[in-house]
Every structure is written in structure tokens, then in C-alpha cells.
C-alpha positions as MATLAB code, in Angstrom:
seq = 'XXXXXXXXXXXXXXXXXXXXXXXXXXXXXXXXXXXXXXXXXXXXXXXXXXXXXXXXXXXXXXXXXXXXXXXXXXXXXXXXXXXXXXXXXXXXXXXXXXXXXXXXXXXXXXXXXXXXXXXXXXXXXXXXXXXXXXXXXXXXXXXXXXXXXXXXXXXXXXXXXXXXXXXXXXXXXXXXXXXXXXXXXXXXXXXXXXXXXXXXXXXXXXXXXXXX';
ca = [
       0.000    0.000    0.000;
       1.332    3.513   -0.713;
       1.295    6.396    1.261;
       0.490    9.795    0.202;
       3.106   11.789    2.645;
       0.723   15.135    1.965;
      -2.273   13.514    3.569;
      -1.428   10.786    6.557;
      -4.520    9.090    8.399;
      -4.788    8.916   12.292;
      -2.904    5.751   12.567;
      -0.217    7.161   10.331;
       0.632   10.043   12.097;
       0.043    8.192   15.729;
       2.812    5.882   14.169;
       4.705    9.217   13.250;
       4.257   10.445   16.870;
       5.672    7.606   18.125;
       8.715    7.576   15.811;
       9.502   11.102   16.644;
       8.794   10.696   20.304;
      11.273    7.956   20.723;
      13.818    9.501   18.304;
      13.811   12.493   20.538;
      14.482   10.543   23.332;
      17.164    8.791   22.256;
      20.063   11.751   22.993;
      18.941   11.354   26.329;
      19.288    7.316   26.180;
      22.498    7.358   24.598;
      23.993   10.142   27.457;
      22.479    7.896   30.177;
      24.311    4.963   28.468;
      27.651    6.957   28.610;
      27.157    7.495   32.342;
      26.395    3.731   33.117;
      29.301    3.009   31.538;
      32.015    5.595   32.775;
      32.108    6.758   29.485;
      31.699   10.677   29.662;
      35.291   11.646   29.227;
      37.252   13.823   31.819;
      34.966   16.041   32.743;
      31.669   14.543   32.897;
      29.478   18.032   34.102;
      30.873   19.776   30.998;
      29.705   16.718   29.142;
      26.242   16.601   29.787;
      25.922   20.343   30.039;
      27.301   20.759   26.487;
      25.140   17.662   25.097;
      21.792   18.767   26.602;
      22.231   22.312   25.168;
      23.281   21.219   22.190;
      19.711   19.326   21.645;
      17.510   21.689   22.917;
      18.714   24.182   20.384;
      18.602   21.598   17.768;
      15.302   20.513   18.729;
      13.818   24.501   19.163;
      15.010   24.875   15.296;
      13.806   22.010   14.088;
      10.467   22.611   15.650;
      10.785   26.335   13.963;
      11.390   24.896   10.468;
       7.766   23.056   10.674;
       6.035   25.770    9.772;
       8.302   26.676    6.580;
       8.392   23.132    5.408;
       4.275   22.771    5.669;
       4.128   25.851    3.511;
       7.469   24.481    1.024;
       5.579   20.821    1.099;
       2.070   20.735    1.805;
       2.182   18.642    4.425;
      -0.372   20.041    6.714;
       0.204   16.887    9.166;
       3.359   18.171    9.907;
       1.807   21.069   12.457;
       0.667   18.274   14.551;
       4.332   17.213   15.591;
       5.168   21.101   15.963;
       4.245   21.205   20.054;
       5.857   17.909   20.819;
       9.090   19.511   19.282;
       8.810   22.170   20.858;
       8.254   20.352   24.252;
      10.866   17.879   24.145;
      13.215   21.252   22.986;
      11.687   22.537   26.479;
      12.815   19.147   28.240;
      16.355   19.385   27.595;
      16.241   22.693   28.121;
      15.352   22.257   31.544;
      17.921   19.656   31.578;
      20.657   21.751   30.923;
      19.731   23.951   33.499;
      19.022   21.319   35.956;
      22.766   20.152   35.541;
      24.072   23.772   35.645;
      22.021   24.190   39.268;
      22.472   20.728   41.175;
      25.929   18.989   39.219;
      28.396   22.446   38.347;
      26.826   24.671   40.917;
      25.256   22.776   43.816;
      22.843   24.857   44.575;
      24.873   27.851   45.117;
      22.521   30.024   44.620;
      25.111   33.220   45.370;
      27.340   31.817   43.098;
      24.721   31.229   40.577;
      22.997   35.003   40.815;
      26.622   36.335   40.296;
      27.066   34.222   37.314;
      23.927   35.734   36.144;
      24.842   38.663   36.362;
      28.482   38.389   35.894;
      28.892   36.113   32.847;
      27.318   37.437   29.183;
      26.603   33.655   28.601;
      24.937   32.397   31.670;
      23.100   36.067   31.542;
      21.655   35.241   28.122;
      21.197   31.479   28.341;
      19.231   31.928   31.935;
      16.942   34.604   30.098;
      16.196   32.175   27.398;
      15.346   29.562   29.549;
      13.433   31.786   31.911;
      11.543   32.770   28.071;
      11.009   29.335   27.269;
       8.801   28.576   30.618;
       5.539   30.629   29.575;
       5.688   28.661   26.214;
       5.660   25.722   26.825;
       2.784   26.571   29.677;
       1.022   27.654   27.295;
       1.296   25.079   25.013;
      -2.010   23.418   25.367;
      -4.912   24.020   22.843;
      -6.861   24.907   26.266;
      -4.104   27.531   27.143;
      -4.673   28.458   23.392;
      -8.230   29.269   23.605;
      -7.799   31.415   26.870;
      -5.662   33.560   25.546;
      -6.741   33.752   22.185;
      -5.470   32.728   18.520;
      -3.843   36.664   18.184;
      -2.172   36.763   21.942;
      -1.235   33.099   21.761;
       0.827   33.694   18.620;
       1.867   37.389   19.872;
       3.408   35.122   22.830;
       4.728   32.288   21.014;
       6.596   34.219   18.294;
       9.251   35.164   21.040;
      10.807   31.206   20.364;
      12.720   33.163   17.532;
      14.401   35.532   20.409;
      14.723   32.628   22.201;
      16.344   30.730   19.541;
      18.975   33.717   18.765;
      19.641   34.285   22.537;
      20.011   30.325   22.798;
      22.495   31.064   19.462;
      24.638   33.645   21.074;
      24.560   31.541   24.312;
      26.504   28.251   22.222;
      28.528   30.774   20.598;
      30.105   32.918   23.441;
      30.389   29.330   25.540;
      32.652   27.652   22.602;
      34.738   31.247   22.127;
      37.079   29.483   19.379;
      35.245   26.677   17.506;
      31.945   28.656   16.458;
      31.877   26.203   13.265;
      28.648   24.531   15.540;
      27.147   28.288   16.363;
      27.580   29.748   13.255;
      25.714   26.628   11.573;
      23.092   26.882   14.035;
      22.694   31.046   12.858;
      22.959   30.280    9.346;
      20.117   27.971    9.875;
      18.216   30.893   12.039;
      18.510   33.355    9.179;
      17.592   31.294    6.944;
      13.950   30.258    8.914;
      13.302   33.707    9.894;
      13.932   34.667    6.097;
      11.195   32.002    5.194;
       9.090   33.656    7.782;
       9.186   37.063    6.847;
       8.790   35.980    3.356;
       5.557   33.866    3.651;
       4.198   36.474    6.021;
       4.866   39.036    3.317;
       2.906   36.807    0.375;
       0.125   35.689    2.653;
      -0.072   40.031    3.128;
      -0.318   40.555   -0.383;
      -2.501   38.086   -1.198;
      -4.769   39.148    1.544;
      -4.690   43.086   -0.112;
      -5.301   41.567   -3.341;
      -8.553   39.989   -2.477;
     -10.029   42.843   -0.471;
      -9.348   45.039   -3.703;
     -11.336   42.275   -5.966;
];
């Protein structure tokens, strides 16, 4: 039996689902595997720091080129993995700060408020996280109807801040390898140029019908 990839049924895309919930899982897996097995190199904090950040900017752009690729493909299904994306992007997120506050910092919470304040990196990074949290609240189609489709999106269309700040973040925490952050912003651009774009044809199309 074929499958038309423009139009999947409910089992398809519960299949889907599946897939992508497991595949965004798996970073998570395979970094609990490398603990088991002493396998996390010599410093094991920096480790897990680096990998959970690494994936929950990764996942926050990949959950930001859904909308692009509906529009390039005509996949309408594809919306429906857009808040799981966006969730699991959340997850490691909170990860990554989780092993900043208990593993590198214990709570210190002196230590960490001067690193806050102290340290471009940790300033920016802490400010997307602290972003992030009212998104992914609001996440729900519940949430979504209490605020409204116009305030919902208002909200939700600070994930592209996010994603810069989360850009800058990677970029001033490497300092001399920015081949990763500069891949990352190329990738940015390049979905906020689709944006702007779209937004701009779906304007004109909307000023040429009123004129009809």
C-alpha cells in the first residue's frame, strides 16, 4: 500500500508520533548509556551540560522549520508534531539547566545570581530559559483558547528571540570553535527569512482579495 506523505490518516501520524517521540528521546538514552558506563570523558558536568544544550537548540530549530516546510511541502500533518518539538526542545532545556544548578553549581545560589549577572553567557542562556517557561505553559490548545489565537501567537513568536539568545549563548560558551554556532545562525537566518517571506505573500494576497 502507498502512502500519500501530503495527507497521513490517524494511525499514520500516531505511528509518526511515536517515531519522533522515541527519536527524541534517544540523545537522552544514549547520554544515560555513557554514564552507566564511565564513558563521559574527563569532565563529565561539561559533558552533559554541552550535550543537553546542544539538543535543545537543535530541537527549538527544528520545531521552527515546521512551519516553513508545511508551507514548502504541503504537508499540513506536519503542524501536529510542531508542540511535541517544541516540548521535548523545552525538556532538555530544563535539563541543561538542571545540571548547571544541582551537578556544576550545587545549589549555590550566590554563586549562581553572580554568574547571572556576571557572565554574558549564563546572563543570556538563563533569560532564554526563563523565556522558554511561559511557552511551553502555554502550550495546550486549552491555554490556546484562553488567551486567544492573536495573543497566543503574539506570545509564542518570542521562540525566535529565544532561539537567537540560545544562538549567542553556544557561541560565546565555545569562544574558538563557532563552526557549531555559526551553523546553528545560518540555519536561524535562513527560517526567519522564510518567515518574513511567507508572512509578506500571505499580506499581499490578503490586499489583493479585499481590492477584488
Amino acid at each position: 500500500m502507498t502512502v500519500n506523505w501530503k495527507t497521513l490518516d490517524d494511525t499514520q501520524l500516531r505511528r509518526l508520533k511515536a517515531l519522533v517521540f522515541l527519536t527524541a528521546l534517544l540523545p537522552l538514552a544514549l547520554l544515560m548509556a555513557a554514564a552507566w558506563q564511565d564513558n563521559l570523558g574527563a569532565n563529565p558536568i561539561e559533558k552533559i551540560t554541552h550535550n543537553t544544550g546542544y539538543w535543545t537548540l537543535t530541537l527549538l530549530l527544528i520545531s521552527l522549520g515546521v512551519t516553513p516546510l508545511r508551507q514548502l511541502s504541503g504537508a499540513n500533518w506536519l503542524f501536529r508534531l510542531r508542540r511535541m518539538l517544541g516540548l521535548f526542545a523545552f525538556f532538555y532545556a530544563c535539563l541543561h539547566f538542571l545540571t548547571y544548578l544541582v551537578l556544576d553549581q550545587f545549589f549555590d545560589w550566590s554563586a549562581i545570581a553572580k554568574d547571572i549577572l556576571k557572565r554574558p553567557y549564563i546572563t543570556v542562556g538563563f533569560a532564554a530559559f526563563v523565556l522558554l517557561i511561559p511557552l511551553a505553559v502555554t502550550s495546550t490548545n486549552a491555554m490556546q483558547r484562553r488567551l486567544g489565537g492573536k495573543n497566543w501567537k503574539r506570545l509564542h513568536s518570542l521562540v525566535y528571540l529565544i532561539a537567537s539568545a540560545g544562538v549567542v549563548h553556544f557561541a560565546w560558551l565555545v569562544k574558538k570553535d563557532l563552526s557549531r554556532p555559526l551553523l546553528f545562525g545560518g540555519i536561524l537566518a535562513l527560517l526567519l527569512a522564510l518567515r518574513w517571506f511567507y508572512k509578506l505573500k500571505s499580506a499581499r494576497l490578503r490586499r489583493s482579495y479585499s481590492s477584488v
